[in-house]
Coordinates of C-alpha atoms and ligand atoms in Angstrom, one line a residue:
M1 CA 78.3 108.1 111.8
V2 CA 81.8 107.1 113.0
D3 CA 82.9 108.0 116.6
K4 CA 85.5 110.6 117.0
V5 CA 88.3 110.6 119.6
E6 CA 89.2 113.2 122.3
K7 CA 92.6 114.0 123.7
K8 CA 93.1 113.2 127.3
I9 CA 95.9 113.0 129.8
V10 CA 95.7 109.7 131.6
P11 CA 97.6 109.2 134.8
G12 CA 100.3 106.5 134.3
M13 CA 100.3 106.7 130.5
H14 CA 103.7 106.1 128.8
P15 CA 106.0 109.1 129.2
D16 CA 106.7 109.2 125.5
L17 CA 103.1 110.1 124.8
A18 CA 101.9 113.7 124.5
Y19 CA 98.4 112.5 125.3
T20 CA 96.0 109.5 125.0
L21 CA 93.4 109.3 122.3
L22 CA 91.7 106.0 123.3
T23 CA 91.9 104.3 126.7
E24 CA 92.0 100.6 127.1
E25 CA 88.4 100.7 128.2
E26 CA 87.2 102.7 125.2
I27 CA 89.1 100.2 122.9
H28 CA 87.5 97.3 124.6
R29 CA 84.0 98.7 124.4
K30 CA 84.4 99.5 120.7
V31 CA 85.8 96.1 119.8
A32 CA 82.9 94.5 121.7
E33 CA 80.4 96.7 119.8
M34 CA 82.0 95.8 116.4
G35 CA 82.2 92.2 117.4
R36 CA 78.4 92.1 118.0
L37 CA 77.7 93.8 114.7
L38 CA 79.9 91.5 112.8
A39 CA 78.6 88.4 114.6
A40 CA 75.1 89.3 113.3
E41 CA 76.4 89.8 109.8
Y42 CA 78.5 86.6 109.7
R43 CA 76.4 84.2 111.9
D44 CA 75.9 81.6 109.2
K45 CA 78.8 82.4 106.9
N46 CA 81.8 80.9 108.6
P47 CA 84.0 83.8 107.6
I48 CA 87.8 84.0 107.4
L49 CA 89.2 87.0 109.2
V50 CA 92.3 88.2 107.3
G51 CA 94.6 90.2 109.6
I52 CA 97.4 92.3 108.1
L53 CA 100.7 91.9 110.0
K54 CA 101.9 93.4 112.1
G55 CA 99.8 96.3 113.1
A56 CA 96.5 94.5 113.0
V57 CA 97.5 91.6 115.1
L58 CA 96.0 92.9 118.3
F59 CA 92.7 94.2 116.8
A60 CA 92.3 91.1 114.6
S61 CA 92.7 88.8 117.6
D62 CA 90.4 90.8 119.8
L63 CA 87.7 91.1 117.1
F64 CA 88.0 87.4 116.3
R65 CA 87.3 86.6 120.0
A66 CA 84.6 89.2 120.3
M67 CA 82.6 87.8 117.3
Q68 CA 81.7 84.6 118.9
V69 CA 80.5 82.9 115.7
P70 CA 82.1 80.0 113.8
A71 CA 85.0 81.7 112.0
S72 CA 88.7 81.2 111.2
I73 CA 91.6 83.6 111.1
D74 CA 94.5 84.0 108.8
F75 CA 97.2 86.6 108.3
M76 CA 99.0 88.3 105.4
A77 CA 102.1 90.4 105.4
V78 CA 102.9 93.0 102.7
S79 CA 105.9 95.2 102.2
S80 CA 105.0 98.8 102.4
Y81 CA 105.8 101.4 99.7
G82 CA 107.6 103.6 102.3
A83 CA 106.6 106.8 104.0
S84 CA 107.3 109.4 101.5
T85 CA 107.1 107.9 98.0
K86 CA 104.9 106.4 95.3
S87 CA 101.3 106.6 94.7
S88 CA 101.0 103.0 93.4
G89 CA 100.6 101.3 96.7
V90 CA 102.1 98.1 98.0
T91 CA 104.6 96.3 96.4
R92 CA 105.0 92.8 97.5
I93 CA 103.3 90.1 99.5
L94 CA 105.7 88.7 102.1
K95 CA 103.2 86.2 103.5
D96 CA 100.1 85.0 101.7
L97 CA 97.1 83.3 103.1
D98 CA 97.6 79.7 104.2
Q99 CA 94.4 78.5 102.5
G100 CA 92.3 78.8 99.4
V101 CA 89.6 81.4 99.8
E102 CA 87.5 80.9 96.7
G103 CA 83.8 80.9 97.7
R104 CA 84.5 81.9 101.2
H105 CA 83.4 85.1 103.1
L106 CA 86.4 87.2 103.9
L107 CA 86.7 90.0 106.4
L108 CA 89.9 92.0 105.9
V109 CA 91.0 93.4 109.3
E110 CA 93.4 96.4 109.5
D111 CA 94.5 98.6 112.4
I112 CA 94.5 101.8 110.4
V113 CA 93.7 103.2 107.0
D114 CA 95.8 106.2 106.2
T115 CA 96.5 106.9 102.5
G116 CA 94.3 103.9 101.6
L117 CA 97.0 102.5 99.3
T118 CA 97.6 99.3 101.3
L119 CA 93.9 98.6 101.6
R120 CA 93.2 99.2 98.0
Y121 CA 96.0 96.9 97.0
L122 CA 94.7 94.2 99.3
R123 CA 91.1 94.6 98.3
D124 CA 92.0 94.1 94.7
Y125 CA 94.2 91.2 95.4
L126 CA 91.6 89.4 97.5
E127 CA 88.8 90.1 95.1
G128 CA 90.9 88.4 92.5
R129 CA 90.8 85.2 94.5
D130 CA 87.0 84.9 94.0
P131 CA 85.7 85.0 97.5
A132 CA 81.9 84.8 98.1
S133 CA 82.2 88.2 99.7
L134 CA 84.8 90.7 100.9
K135 CA 84.4 93.3 103.6
V136 CA 86.8 95.5 105.4
A137 CA 87.0 96.3 109.1
V138 CA 89.5 98.9 110.4
F139 CA 89.9 100.2 113.9
L140 CA 91.2 103.6 113.1
D141 CA 90.5 105.8 110.0
K142 CA 92.5 108.9 109.2
P143 CA 90.4 110.3 106.4
S144 CA 92.3 113.5 106.0
R145 CA 95.3 111.5 104.7
R146 CA 93.5 109.6 102.0
K147 CA 95.2 109.5 98.5
V148 CA 92.9 106.9 96.9
E149 CA 89.3 106.1 97.4
V150 CA 88.8 102.7 99.1
K151 CA 85.7 101.2 100.6
V152 CA 85.8 100.5 104.3
D153 CA 82.7 98.7 105.6
Y154 CA 83.3 98.9 109.4
V155 CA 85.3 101.7 111.2
G156 CA 86.0 101.9 114.9
Y157 CA 87.1 105.5 115.2
E158 CA 88.0 108.4 113.0
I159 CA 91.2 110.1 114.1
P160 CA 93.0 113.3 113.2
D161 CA 96.3 113.3 111.3
E162 CA 98.6 112.6 114.2
F163 CA 101.4 110.1 115.0
V164 CA 99.5 107.4 116.9
V165 CA 101.0 104.4 118.6
G166 CA 99.8 101.6 120.8
Y167 CA 97.3 98.7 120.3
G168 CA 99.4 97.3 117.4
L169 CA 100.6 100.6 116.0
D170 CA 104.3 101.2 116.3
F171 CA 107.1 103.7 116.0
A172 CA 110.4 101.9 115.0
E173 CA 108.7 98.7 116.2
G174 CA 108.1 100.0 119.7
Y175 CA 104.9 100.7 121.6
R176 CA 102.8 98.1 119.8
N177 CA 101.9 96.4 123.0
L178 CA 100.5 99.5 124.8
P179 CA 96.9 98.6 125.6
Y180 CA 95.8 102.1 124.8
I181 CA 96.3 104.5 121.8
G182 CA 98.2 107.7 122.1
V183 CA 100.0 110.4 120.3
L184 CA 103.8 110.3 120.4
R185 CA 105.7 113.4 121.6
P186 CA 106.9 115.1 118.4
E187 CA 110.4 115.6 119.7
L188 CA 110.9 111.8 119.6
Y189 CA 110.6 111.5 115.8
Q190 CA 111.4 115.0 114.5
Ligands
PRP201 C1 100.3 100.3 108.5 C2 98.9 99.8 108.7 C3 98.4 99.6 107.3 C4 99.0 100.7 106.5 C5 98.0 101.8 106.3 O1 101.2 99.3 108.2 O2 98.9 98.6 109.4 O3 98.7 98.3 106.8 O4 100.1 101.1 107.3 O5 98.6 102.8 105.6 P1 98.1 103.3 104.2 O6 96.6 103.5 104.3 O7 98.8 104.6 104.0 O8 98.5 102.3 103.1 P2 102.7 99.5 108.3 O9 103.2 99.6 106.8 O10 103.1 100.6 109.2 O11 103.3 98.1 108.8 P3 103.0 97.4 110.2 O12 101.5 97.0 110.2 O13 103.8 96.2 110.2 O14 103.3 98.4 111.3

C-alpha cells in the first residue's frame, strides 16, 4: 500500500506554487523509511545505485546516504522523447554508467514515473548488461499517466496528475532545489 499525498498551504512556500504536496519533513521521513528498507535488502550485496539525471539527483543522493550499507553510486543521463510525442520511449543515452555492472546488484533510482517510458527503456537497457539483480526505487508515482506497464519495486508516494516541482523536479530547469514538492500555479505554464 503506497502512501498518498495531501494538498496543503504552507507558510513561506514559493509564491509560484498553488500548494504543497510534500513538506521537507515528510520527504525526509519517507527517504529514511525507504533507506531502512533498502539497507535490509542490500546489506551484503554492495549494490550500485543508478540515479537518472537530472531529476533524481537529490533523491538518489539522499537515499544513498540513508541506506548506510556498503554501496556505490553512479549516474546515467538519457534524452527524453519529448512531452507530446511517441510511444516508443527514450531515445538516446547521453551519459552511460562509468563502470561495468555485470554480476552486480543494481538499484535504479528515479524521482518520478509518469508514462513509464523512460523506466521501461532503462530497465531493458540495464537488464541487457547482465546484472546479478535489478530493482527500481522511485520517489513519486503518477499511475494515472501510465502508457506502458513497468515494474517498480519501491515507491515513496503516489501522486495525482498534476504539475509537480521541487526536490529535483523542474519546470524549465527551475525549482529543482526546493526542499519540498508542490504544484505549480497553472497560469505559469499555460
Ligand atoms: C523525468 C523523470 C523521469 C521521466 C519520467 O525526466 O526524471 O526520468 O521524466 O517520465 P516518463 O515516465 O513519462 O518517462 P525529464 O525527462 O523531465 O528530465 P530531468 O530528469 O532532467 O528533469
